[in-house]
XYZ file of C-alpha atoms in Angstrom:
64
model
C 90.820 91.843 106.835
C 90.457 94.249 103.768
C 92.106 92.771 100.252
C 93.153 96.105 97.993
C 90.544 96.174 95.907
C 89.474 98.300 92.032
C 86.930 100.648 90.572
C 86.887 101.276 86.528
C 85.277 104.481 85.174
C 84.212 105.721 82.257
C 83.882 109.540 82.189
C 83.309 109.212 85.851
C 80.853 107.011 85.779
C 81.941 103.530 87.643
C 81.771 100.539 85.181
C 83.009 97.756 87.520
C 83.831 98.093 91.254
C 85.520 95.701 94.287
C 87.992 94.002 91.603
C 90.518 91.833 92.734
C 93.869 92.092 91.365
C 93.853 89.447 88.568
C 90.202 90.710 87.510
C 91.439 94.471 87.550
C 94.611 93.331 85.287
C 92.444 91.351 82.955
C 90.115 94.073 82.325
C 91.858 97.176 82.243
C 94.154 95.125 80.135
C 90.880 94.449 77.780
C 89.664 98.047 78.190
C 93.000 100.373 78.403
C 94.323 98.484 74.667
C 91.023 98.751 73.118
C 90.154 102.188 73.938
C 93.479 103.807 74.726
C 93.369 106.185 71.672
C 89.672 107.745 71.770
C 89.237 107.530 75.381
C 92.598 107.487 77.608
C 91.917 110.451 79.527
C 87.809 108.997 79.828
C 89.144 105.482 81.382
C 90.355 105.808 84.974
C 90.797 103.506 87.980
C 90.785 103.245 91.699
C 92.518 101.356 94.258
C 91.164 100.387 97.064
C 93.613 99.834 99.490
C 93.606 98.373 103.662
C 96.573 100.558 104.444
C 95.384 103.641 102.585
C 92.419 104.753 99.597
C 93.769 105.938 96.618
C 92.171 108.942 95.192
C 90.292 108.650 91.742
C 92.334 109.726 88.946
C 89.955 112.672 88.585
C 88.270 114.975 89.923
C 84.555 114.911 90.888
C 82.888 117.577 91.422
C 79.165 117.382 92.959
C 76.454 118.127 91.632
C 73.507 120.114 93.206
């Protein structure tokens, strides 16, 4: 059985991968409250759920 996990990104680059809900809430709270004003569009997260995979909150354009 797969548990939900979270990935946190900064400017599209992964900072934290496969965090549990508790880990995510702790890390996101620290990052988001520290950088909310300056980087609110640069700091995003993605929820990976066993029921579905929610896409990231940004659009990744592949490099060729």
